Short mmCIF file of N, CA and C in Angstrom, two decimals:
data_model
loop_
_atom_site.label_atom_id
_atom_site.label_comp_id
_atom_site.label_asym_id
_atom_site.label_seq_id
_atom_site.Cartn_x
_atom_site.Cartn_y
_atom_site.Cartn_z
N MET A 250 1.70 -80.33 20.60
CA MET A 250 2.43 -81.51 20.44
C MET A 250 2.54 -81.82 18.92
N ALA A 251 3.68 -81.91 18.46
CA ALA A 251 3.93 -82.18 17.03
C ALA A 251 3.94 -83.68 16.79
N ILE A 252 3.44 -84.06 15.63
CA ILE A 252 3.42 -85.42 15.19
C ILE A 252 4.67 -85.71 14.40
N ASP A 253 5.35 -86.80 14.82
CA ASP A 253 6.54 -87.15 14.16
C ASP A 253 6.16 -87.99 12.91
N GLU A 254 6.43 -87.44 11.76
CA GLU A 254 6.00 -88.08 10.50
C GLU A 254 6.71 -89.43 10.31
N GLU A 255 7.93 -89.57 10.81
CA GLU A 255 8.65 -90.80 10.62
C GLU A 255 8.05 -91.92 11.46
N ASN A 256 7.50 -91.61 12.65
CA ASN A 256 6.90 -92.63 13.46
C ASN A 256 5.55 -93.06 12.93
N VAL A 257 4.81 -92.14 12.30
CA VAL A 257 3.53 -92.46 11.73
C VAL A 257 3.65 -93.36 10.52
N LEU A 258 4.52 -92.99 9.63
CA LEU A 258 4.65 -93.75 8.40
C LEU A 258 5.63 -94.91 8.51
N GLY A 259 6.31 -95.02 9.60
CA GLY A 259 7.24 -96.12 9.80
C GLY A 259 8.63 -95.71 9.40
N GLU A 260 9.56 -96.61 9.69
CA GLU A 260 10.97 -96.25 9.41
C GLU A 260 11.25 -96.18 7.90
N ASN A 261 10.49 -96.93 7.14
CA ASN A 261 10.73 -96.95 5.69
C ASN A 261 10.15 -95.75 4.99
N ASN A 262 9.36 -94.97 5.75
CA ASN A 262 8.73 -93.73 5.22
C ASN A 262 7.83 -94.11 3.99
N LEU A 263 7.00 -95.14 4.18
CA LEU A 263 6.07 -95.62 3.13
C LEU A 263 4.96 -94.63 2.94
N GLU A 264 4.51 -94.53 1.76
CA GLU A 264 3.37 -93.67 1.42
C GLU A 264 2.06 -94.34 1.82
N TYR A 265 1.05 -93.59 1.97
CA TYR A 265 -0.25 -94.08 2.43
C TYR A 265 -0.75 -95.13 1.50
N GLU A 266 -0.69 -94.92 0.20
CA GLU A 266 -1.20 -95.90 -0.79
C GLU A 266 -0.45 -97.21 -0.66
N GLU A 267 0.89 -97.15 -0.44
CA GLU A 267 1.65 -98.41 -0.28
C GLU A 267 1.21 -99.16 0.97
N LEU A 268 0.93 -98.45 2.06
CA LEU A 268 0.48 -99.09 3.29
C LEU A 268 -0.91 -99.73 3.09
N LEU A 269 -1.77 -98.98 2.37
CA LEU A 269 -3.10 -99.49 2.08
C LEU A 269 -3.06 -100.75 1.22
N ASP A 270 -2.20 -100.72 0.17
CA ASP A 270 -2.06 -101.91 -0.67
C ASP A 270 -1.55 -103.10 0.16
N GLY A 271 -0.63 -102.87 1.04
CA GLY A 271 -0.12 -103.94 1.90
C GLY A 271 -1.23 -104.56 2.75
N VAL A 272 -2.11 -103.72 3.31
CA VAL A 272 -3.23 -104.26 4.11
C VAL A 272 -4.17 -105.05 3.25
N VAL A 273 -4.53 -104.52 2.07
CA VAL A 273 -5.40 -105.18 1.17
C VAL A 273 -4.87 -106.57 0.76
N ASN A 274 -3.56 -106.64 0.49
CA ASN A 274 -2.95 -107.93 0.17
C ASN A 274 -2.94 -108.91 1.30
N VAL A 275 -2.80 -108.46 2.49
CA VAL A 275 -2.82 -109.36 3.68
C VAL A 275 -4.24 -109.91 3.83
N VAL A 276 -5.27 -109.06 3.63
CA VAL A 276 -6.63 -109.51 3.73
C VAL A 276 -7.00 -110.52 2.67
N ARG A 277 -6.52 -110.27 1.46
CA ARG A 277 -6.82 -111.16 0.35
C ARG A 277 -6.17 -112.54 0.60
N GLU A 278 -4.97 -112.58 1.18
CA GLU A 278 -4.27 -113.80 1.44
C GLU A 278 -4.90 -114.52 2.63
N ASN A 279 -5.48 -113.84 3.55
CA ASN A 279 -6.04 -114.48 4.78
C ASN A 279 -7.54 -114.21 4.84
N LYS A 280 -8.32 -115.01 4.15
CA LYS A 280 -9.76 -114.83 4.05
C LYS A 280 -10.47 -114.91 5.46
N GLU A 281 -9.84 -115.67 6.37
CA GLU A 281 -10.49 -115.82 7.68
C GLU A 281 -10.51 -114.49 8.51
N LEU A 282 -9.70 -113.53 8.06
CA LEU A 282 -9.77 -112.22 8.76
C LEU A 282 -11.02 -111.49 8.48
N VAL A 283 -11.59 -111.69 7.31
CA VAL A 283 -12.82 -110.97 6.94
C VAL A 283 -14.04 -111.73 7.37
N GLY A 284 -14.02 -113.03 7.36
CA GLY A 284 -15.18 -113.81 7.66
C GLY A 284 -15.82 -114.28 6.37
N ASP A 285 -16.83 -115.10 6.51
CA ASP A 285 -17.54 -115.61 5.31
C ASP A 285 -18.64 -114.65 4.89
N ILE A 286 -18.52 -114.07 3.73
CA ILE A 286 -19.54 -113.13 3.22
C ILE A 286 -20.58 -113.85 2.42
N HIS A 287 -20.40 -115.14 2.14
CA HIS A 287 -21.30 -115.93 1.29
C HIS A 287 -22.69 -115.95 1.94
N ARG A 288 -23.70 -115.69 1.16
CA ARG A 288 -25.11 -115.75 1.59
C ARG A 288 -25.74 -116.95 1.00
N GLU A 289 -26.49 -117.67 1.79
CA GLU A 289 -27.19 -118.83 1.33
C GLU A 289 -28.38 -118.36 0.48
N VAL A 290 -28.53 -118.95 -0.69
CA VAL A 290 -29.68 -118.69 -1.58
C VAL A 290 -30.61 -119.83 -1.54
N PHE A 291 -31.82 -119.58 -1.10
CA PHE A 291 -32.81 -120.65 -0.99
C PHE A 291 -33.59 -120.71 -2.29
N PRO A 292 -33.85 -121.89 -2.84
CA PRO A 292 -34.54 -122.07 -4.12
C PRO A 292 -35.99 -121.56 -3.98
N PRO A 293 -36.50 -120.95 -5.04
CA PRO A 293 -37.91 -120.52 -5.00
C PRO A 293 -38.84 -121.71 -5.11
N PRO A 294 -40.04 -121.64 -4.48
CA PRO A 294 -40.95 -122.77 -4.61
C PRO A 294 -41.46 -123.00 -5.99
N LYS A 295 -41.49 -124.29 -6.44
CA LYS A 295 -42.09 -124.64 -7.70
C LYS A 295 -43.42 -125.30 -7.40
N VAL A 296 -44.46 -124.64 -7.90
CA VAL A 296 -45.82 -125.05 -7.57
C VAL A 296 -46.54 -125.57 -8.82
N GLN A 297 -47.28 -126.65 -8.65
CA GLN A 297 -48.09 -127.20 -9.74
C GLN A 297 -49.53 -127.52 -9.23
N ARG A 298 -50.47 -127.53 -10.14
CA ARG A 298 -51.86 -127.99 -9.78
C ARG A 298 -51.86 -129.46 -9.66
N GLY A 299 -52.53 -130.01 -8.70
CA GLY A 299 -52.62 -131.44 -8.52
C GLY A 299 -54.04 -131.89 -8.51
N GLY A 300 -54.80 -131.56 -9.47
CA GLY A 300 -56.20 -131.91 -9.51
C GLY A 300 -57.05 -130.65 -9.37
N MET A 301 -58.33 -130.88 -9.08
CA MET A 301 -59.26 -129.75 -9.01
C MET A 301 -58.97 -128.83 -7.86
N ASN A 302 -58.77 -129.39 -6.67
CA ASN A 302 -58.60 -128.54 -5.48
C ASN A 302 -57.38 -128.93 -4.72
N LYS A 303 -56.23 -129.09 -5.41
CA LYS A 303 -55.01 -129.50 -4.74
C LYS A 303 -53.85 -128.77 -5.40
N THR A 304 -52.84 -128.36 -4.55
CA THR A 304 -51.66 -127.68 -5.02
C THR A 304 -50.50 -128.51 -4.57
N VAL A 305 -49.49 -128.65 -5.41
CA VAL A 305 -48.30 -129.50 -5.09
C VAL A 305 -47.04 -128.64 -5.14
N LEU A 306 -46.32 -128.67 -4.03
CA LEU A 306 -45.00 -127.99 -3.97
C LEU A 306 -43.97 -129.02 -4.38
N VAL A 307 -43.46 -128.90 -5.62
CA VAL A 307 -42.58 -129.91 -6.24
C VAL A 307 -41.25 -130.01 -5.57
N ASN A 308 -40.59 -128.90 -5.27
CA ASN A 308 -39.27 -128.92 -4.75
C ASN A 308 -39.21 -128.78 -3.24
N PHE A 309 -40.17 -129.31 -2.52
CA PHE A 309 -40.29 -129.11 -1.08
C PHE A 309 -39.11 -129.71 -0.36
N VAL A 310 -38.67 -130.94 -0.71
CA VAL A 310 -37.54 -131.55 0.00
C VAL A 310 -36.23 -130.84 -0.28
N ASP A 311 -36.08 -130.31 -1.51
CA ASP A 311 -34.85 -129.55 -1.82
C ASP A 311 -34.81 -128.28 -0.97
N ILE A 312 -35.93 -127.61 -0.75
CA ILE A 312 -35.94 -126.42 0.09
C ILE A 312 -35.59 -126.77 1.49
N CYS A 313 -36.11 -127.88 2.02
CA CYS A 313 -35.80 -128.30 3.37
C CYS A 313 -34.34 -128.62 3.53
N GLU A 314 -33.76 -129.33 2.57
CA GLU A 314 -32.34 -129.66 2.62
C GLU A 314 -31.45 -128.39 2.58
N THR A 315 -31.84 -127.40 1.83
CA THR A 315 -31.05 -126.14 1.75
C THR A 315 -31.14 -125.44 3.07
N MET A 316 -32.28 -125.51 3.78
CA MET A 316 -32.41 -124.88 5.07
C MET A 316 -31.83 -125.73 6.22
N HIS A 317 -31.49 -126.98 5.92
CA HIS A 317 -31.06 -127.95 6.95
C HIS A 317 -32.12 -128.16 7.98
N ARG A 318 -33.36 -128.35 7.58
CA ARG A 318 -34.44 -128.56 8.52
C ARG A 318 -35.21 -129.83 8.07
N GLU A 319 -35.85 -130.45 9.09
CA GLU A 319 -36.64 -131.65 8.86
C GLU A 319 -37.91 -131.29 8.08
N PRO A 320 -38.20 -132.05 7.07
CA PRO A 320 -39.40 -131.77 6.24
C PRO A 320 -40.70 -131.72 7.11
N GLU A 321 -40.82 -132.55 8.13
CA GLU A 321 -42.01 -132.57 8.97
C GLU A 321 -42.22 -131.23 9.68
N HIS A 322 -41.15 -130.63 10.15
CA HIS A 322 -41.27 -129.35 10.84
C HIS A 322 -41.66 -128.26 9.88
N VAL A 323 -41.05 -128.23 8.75
CA VAL A 323 -41.39 -127.20 7.72
C VAL A 323 -42.83 -127.40 7.22
N MET A 324 -43.20 -128.66 7.05
CA MET A 324 -44.57 -128.93 6.58
C MET A 324 -45.58 -128.54 7.66
N ASN A 325 -45.33 -128.79 8.90
CA ASN A 325 -46.24 -128.32 9.96
C ASN A 325 -46.41 -126.86 9.96
N PHE A 326 -45.30 -126.12 9.78
CA PHE A 326 -45.37 -124.64 9.75
C PHE A 326 -46.19 -124.18 8.54
N LEU A 327 -45.91 -124.72 7.33
CA LEU A 327 -46.65 -124.32 6.15
C LEU A 327 -48.12 -124.58 6.28
N LEU A 328 -48.45 -125.81 6.67
CA LEU A 328 -49.90 -126.18 6.75
C LEU A 328 -50.61 -125.32 7.82
N THR A 329 -49.96 -125.05 8.93
CA THR A 329 -50.57 -124.26 9.97
C THR A 329 -50.78 -122.83 9.50
N GLU A 330 -49.79 -122.27 8.86
CA GLU A 330 -49.91 -120.87 8.38
C GLU A 330 -50.94 -120.76 7.24
N MET A 331 -51.06 -121.79 6.43
CA MET A 331 -52.03 -121.75 5.35
C MET A 331 -53.41 -122.16 5.79
N GLY A 332 -53.54 -122.75 6.92
CA GLY A 332 -54.85 -123.15 7.44
C GLY A 332 -55.47 -124.26 6.65
N THR A 333 -54.65 -125.20 6.25
CA THR A 333 -55.12 -126.29 5.43
C THR A 333 -54.51 -127.58 5.86
N ILE A 334 -54.81 -128.69 5.14
CA ILE A 334 -54.22 -129.94 5.39
C ILE A 334 -53.38 -130.39 4.20
N GLY A 335 -52.48 -131.31 4.40
CA GLY A 335 -51.63 -131.74 3.31
C GLY A 335 -50.74 -132.89 3.77
N SER A 336 -49.99 -133.47 2.84
CA SER A 336 -49.08 -134.54 3.17
C SER A 336 -47.97 -134.65 2.11
N LEU A 337 -46.95 -135.38 2.47
CA LEU A 337 -45.88 -135.69 1.51
C LEU A 337 -46.35 -136.91 0.69
N ASN A 338 -46.25 -136.81 -0.62
CA ASN A 338 -46.63 -137.95 -1.44
C ASN A 338 -45.42 -138.82 -1.68
N GLY A 339 -45.57 -139.85 -2.46
CA GLY A 339 -44.51 -140.86 -2.71
C GLY A 339 -43.28 -140.25 -3.39
N GLN A 340 -43.45 -139.15 -4.11
CA GLN A 340 -42.33 -138.54 -4.79
C GLN A 340 -41.70 -137.41 -4.01
N GLN A 341 -41.97 -137.41 -2.68
CA GLN A 341 -41.49 -136.39 -1.76
C GLN A 341 -41.85 -134.95 -2.12
N ARG A 342 -43.08 -134.84 -2.62
CA ARG A 342 -43.63 -133.54 -2.94
C ARG A 342 -44.70 -133.22 -1.90
N LEU A 343 -44.85 -131.99 -1.54
CA LEU A 343 -45.89 -131.58 -0.55
C LEU A 343 -47.20 -131.31 -1.32
N ALA A 344 -48.21 -132.13 -1.08
CA ALA A 344 -49.53 -131.99 -1.62
C ALA A 344 -50.40 -131.28 -0.63
N VAL A 345 -50.96 -130.10 -0.97
CA VAL A 345 -51.74 -129.30 -0.08
C VAL A 345 -53.14 -129.15 -0.65
N LYS A 346 -54.12 -129.28 0.27
CA LYS A 346 -55.52 -129.12 -0.12
C LYS A 346 -55.82 -127.66 -0.29
N GLY A 347 -56.30 -127.25 -1.49
CA GLY A 347 -56.66 -125.87 -1.79
C GLY A 347 -55.83 -125.40 -2.94
N ARG A 348 -56.25 -124.21 -3.49
CA ARG A 348 -55.55 -123.62 -4.60
C ARG A 348 -54.70 -122.48 -4.08
N PHE A 349 -53.36 -122.60 -4.30
CA PHE A 349 -52.41 -121.62 -3.85
C PHE A 349 -51.46 -121.26 -4.97
N VAL A 350 -51.01 -120.02 -4.96
CA VAL A 350 -50.05 -119.61 -5.98
C VAL A 350 -48.66 -119.60 -5.37
N PRO A 351 -47.58 -119.57 -6.15
CA PRO A 351 -46.23 -119.60 -5.60
C PRO A 351 -45.95 -118.49 -4.57
N SER A 352 -46.56 -117.33 -4.76
CA SER A 352 -46.29 -116.25 -3.83
C SER A 352 -46.83 -116.55 -2.39
N ASN A 353 -47.89 -117.39 -2.29
CA ASN A 353 -48.35 -117.79 -0.99
C ASN A 353 -47.28 -118.61 -0.28
N PHE A 354 -46.71 -119.59 -0.99
CA PHE A 354 -45.64 -120.39 -0.43
C PHE A 354 -44.41 -119.56 -0.10
N GLU A 355 -44.10 -118.64 -1.03
CA GLU A 355 -42.90 -117.85 -0.90
C GLU A 355 -42.91 -117.00 0.40
N GLY A 356 -44.06 -116.34 0.66
CA GLY A 356 -44.19 -115.49 1.81
C GLY A 356 -44.08 -116.32 3.09
N ILE A 357 -44.73 -117.43 3.15
CA ILE A 357 -44.68 -118.27 4.36
C ILE A 357 -43.31 -118.86 4.54
N LEU A 358 -42.65 -119.31 3.49
CA LEU A 358 -41.30 -119.85 3.62
C LEU A 358 -40.34 -118.72 4.05
N ARG A 359 -40.53 -117.55 3.60
CA ARG A 359 -39.67 -116.39 4.03
C ARG A 359 -39.82 -116.19 5.53
N ARG A 360 -41.08 -116.25 6.00
CA ARG A 360 -41.36 -116.08 7.42
C ARG A 360 -40.71 -117.22 8.24
N TYR A 361 -40.79 -118.46 7.70
CA TYR A 361 -40.19 -119.58 8.38
C TYR A 361 -38.67 -119.39 8.49
N ILE A 362 -38.07 -118.98 7.40
CA ILE A 362 -36.60 -118.75 7.38
C ILE A 362 -36.22 -117.69 8.37
N ASN A 363 -36.97 -116.60 8.49
CA ASN A 363 -36.66 -115.53 9.42
C ASN A 363 -36.85 -115.96 10.86
N GLU A 364 -37.83 -116.81 11.12
CA GLU A 364 -38.10 -117.23 12.51
C GLU A 364 -37.32 -118.46 12.94
N HIS A 365 -37.11 -119.44 12.02
CA HIS A 365 -36.54 -120.76 12.41
C HIS A 365 -35.21 -121.10 11.78
N VAL A 366 -34.67 -120.23 10.99
CA VAL A 366 -33.42 -120.53 10.29
C VAL A 366 -32.31 -119.51 10.55
N ILE A 367 -32.59 -118.25 10.30
CA ILE A 367 -31.64 -117.13 10.35
C ILE A 367 -31.33 -116.80 11.80
N CYS A 368 -30.03 -116.67 12.12
CA CYS A 368 -29.54 -116.30 13.46
C CYS A 368 -29.92 -114.82 13.73
N ASN A 369 -30.46 -114.54 14.91
CA ASN A 369 -30.81 -113.20 15.27
C ASN A 369 -29.61 -112.33 15.51
N GLY A 370 -28.46 -112.97 15.90
CA GLY A 370 -27.27 -112.21 16.20
C GLY A 370 -26.47 -111.76 14.97
N CYS A 371 -26.09 -112.72 14.14
CA CYS A 371 -25.19 -112.41 13.03
C CYS A 371 -25.87 -112.56 11.68
N ARG A 372 -27.16 -112.94 11.66
CA ARG A 372 -27.94 -113.11 10.40
C ARG A 372 -27.40 -114.22 9.53
N SER A 373 -26.73 -115.19 10.09
CA SER A 373 -26.20 -116.32 9.38
C SER A 373 -27.29 -117.44 9.24
N PRO A 374 -27.39 -118.11 8.09
CA PRO A 374 -28.30 -119.22 7.95
C PRO A 374 -27.73 -120.54 8.46
N GLU A 375 -26.48 -120.52 8.91
CA GLU A 375 -25.85 -121.71 9.42
C GLU A 375 -26.22 -121.98 10.86
N THR A 376 -27.46 -122.52 11.06
CA THR A 376 -27.97 -122.73 12.38
C THR A 376 -28.49 -124.16 12.52
N ILE A 377 -28.66 -124.59 13.74
CA ILE A 377 -29.26 -125.90 14.05
C ILE A 377 -30.46 -125.67 14.92
N LEU A 378 -31.54 -126.33 14.56
CA LEU A 378 -32.75 -126.28 15.33
C LEU A 378 -32.88 -127.53 16.16
N SER A 379 -32.89 -127.38 17.48
CA SER A 379 -33.00 -128.52 18.39
C SER A 379 -34.16 -128.40 19.31
N LYS A 380 -34.66 -129.51 19.75
CA LYS A 380 -35.85 -129.54 20.61
C LYS A 380 -35.43 -130.07 22.00
N GLU A 381 -35.75 -129.33 23.04
CA GLU A 381 -35.51 -129.73 24.39
C GLU A 381 -36.86 -129.72 25.12
N LYS A 382 -37.35 -130.86 25.50
CA LYS A 382 -38.69 -130.98 26.09
C LYS A 382 -39.70 -130.46 25.11
N THR A 383 -40.31 -129.32 25.42
CA THR A 383 -41.37 -128.76 24.53
C THR A 383 -40.89 -127.57 23.82
N LEU A 384 -39.65 -127.07 24.07
CA LEU A 384 -39.14 -125.86 23.39
C LEU A 384 -38.19 -126.16 22.30
N PHE A 385 -38.19 -125.30 21.30
CA PHE A 385 -37.21 -125.35 20.22
C PHE A 385 -36.16 -124.29 20.44
N PHE A 386 -34.89 -124.62 20.19
CA PHE A 386 -33.79 -123.66 20.33
C PHE A 386 -33.01 -123.58 18.99
N LEU A 387 -32.66 -122.35 18.64
CA LEU A 387 -31.85 -122.09 17.44
C LEU A 387 -30.44 -121.78 17.85
N LYS A 388 -29.47 -122.66 17.44
CA LYS A 388 -28.09 -122.47 17.78
C LYS A 388 -27.28 -122.12 16.54
N CYS A 389 -26.58 -120.99 16.57
CA CYS A 389 -25.84 -120.49 15.39
C CYS A 389 -24.46 -121.21 15.35
N GLN A 390 -24.10 -121.69 14.20
CA GLN A 390 -22.77 -122.27 14.00
C GLN A 390 -21.70 -121.23 13.79
N GLN A 391 -22.05 -120.03 13.43
CA GLN A 391 -21.08 -118.96 13.13
C GLN A 391 -20.66 -118.28 14.40
N CYS A 392 -21.68 -117.69 15.15
CA CYS A 392 -21.33 -116.84 16.32
C CYS A 392 -21.56 -117.55 17.60
N GLY A 393 -22.24 -118.70 17.62
CA GLY A 393 -22.48 -119.40 18.86
C GLY A 393 -23.71 -118.96 19.65
N ALA A 394 -24.45 -118.03 19.11
CA ALA A 394 -25.63 -117.51 19.79
C ALA A 394 -26.69 -118.60 19.87
N GLU A 395 -27.49 -118.60 20.93
CA GLU A 395 -28.53 -119.56 21.12
C GLU A 395 -29.77 -118.79 21.54
N SER A 396 -30.92 -119.06 20.93
CA SER A 396 -32.14 -118.41 21.31
C SER A 396 -33.31 -119.38 21.14
N SER A 397 -34.37 -119.12 21.88
CA SER A 397 -35.58 -120.01 21.76
C SER A 397 -36.43 -119.51 20.59
N VAL A 398 -37.12 -120.44 20.04
CA VAL A 398 -37.98 -120.21 18.87
C VAL A 398 -39.40 -120.42 19.27
N ALA A 399 -40.28 -119.57 18.82
CA ALA A 399 -41.72 -119.72 19.10
C ALA A 399 -42.28 -121.04 18.53
N PRO A 400 -43.06 -121.74 19.29
CA PRO A 400 -43.63 -123.00 18.81
C PRO A 400 -44.59 -122.72 17.68
N ILE A 401 -44.85 -123.76 16.92
CA ILE A 401 -45.85 -123.63 15.82
C ILE A 401 -47.20 -123.81 16.45
N LYS A 402 -48.03 -122.83 16.34
CA LYS A 402 -49.38 -122.83 16.93
C LYS A 402 -50.39 -122.89 15.81
N SER A 403 -51.25 -123.83 15.90
CA SER A 403 -52.31 -123.94 14.90
C SER A 403 -53.50 -123.06 15.31
N GLY A 404 -53.96 -122.33 14.34
CA GLY A 404 -55.12 -121.47 14.59
C GLY A 404 -56.42 -122.19 14.24
N PHE A 405 -57.46 -121.51 14.05
CA PHE A 405 -58.74 -122.10 13.71
C PHE A 405 -58.69 -122.63 12.32
N VAL A 406 -59.07 -123.88 12.07
CA VAL A 406 -59.18 -124.47 10.79
C VAL A 406 -60.62 -124.87 10.60
N ALA A 407 -61.25 -124.28 9.57
CA ALA A 407 -62.66 -124.57 9.31
C ALA A 407 -62.84 -126.00 8.94
N PRO A 408 -63.83 -126.68 9.46
CA PRO A 408 -64.04 -128.09 9.14
C PRO A 408 -64.48 -128.16 7.65
N THR A 409 -63.97 -129.15 6.93
CA THR A 409 -64.39 -129.36 5.58
C THR A 409 -64.96 -130.76 5.43
N GLY A 410 -65.61 -130.96 4.33
CA GLY A 410 -66.23 -132.26 4.08
C GLY A 410 -67.69 -132.28 4.44
N PRO A 411 -68.26 -133.44 4.35
CA PRO A 411 -69.76 -133.53 4.66
C PRO A 411 -70.06 -133.16 6.11
N ARG A 412 -71.16 -132.52 6.31
CA ARG A 412 -71.53 -132.16 7.66
C ARG A 412 -72.55 -133.20 8.19
N ASN A 413 -72.46 -133.40 9.47
CA ASN A 413 -73.37 -134.34 10.13
C ASN A 413 -74.61 -133.53 10.53
N ALA A 414 -75.75 -134.20 10.47
CA ALA A 414 -77.00 -133.55 10.88
C ALA A 414 -76.98 -133.37 12.40
N ALA A 415 -77.40 -132.23 12.90
CA ALA A 415 -77.46 -132.00 14.34
C ALA A 415 -78.58 -132.84 14.91
N THR A 416 -78.28 -133.50 15.97
CA THR A 416 -79.29 -134.33 16.63
C THR A 416 -79.80 -133.73 17.87
#
């Protein structure tokens, strides 16, 4: 079976490069054909010492706003993973008991983003975290996928402070 060159290249007998240029121009004019290639860049944690045995995450609220997550949920995850206690101070900074370096926060925030922010289907950060009864669900705004998210489980935390005498 012979291939009719006129049917393949069209009636105008356009060259391959001209056809390719035409397709590229159509894609450039219609960005919705390609989809959004933009990747969300999360700010790195800015950490300061807050006394002898305290670490402060200065841009905690900014990180939460970039992820579109409630600060309380992110704080619970961080404190649970670090095995420590902490709170938001008056300047909306996360004060954590213990000495930590930025890489500690970075690794835990990266794990939080992979588990509670990024869509498993299309890898988009445009997701919504919702709670139904006792379960959390991650719903993607891009592809519409919905999946359950593992709850934040606290492990063993060593008691700190003065010890009571055994009676």
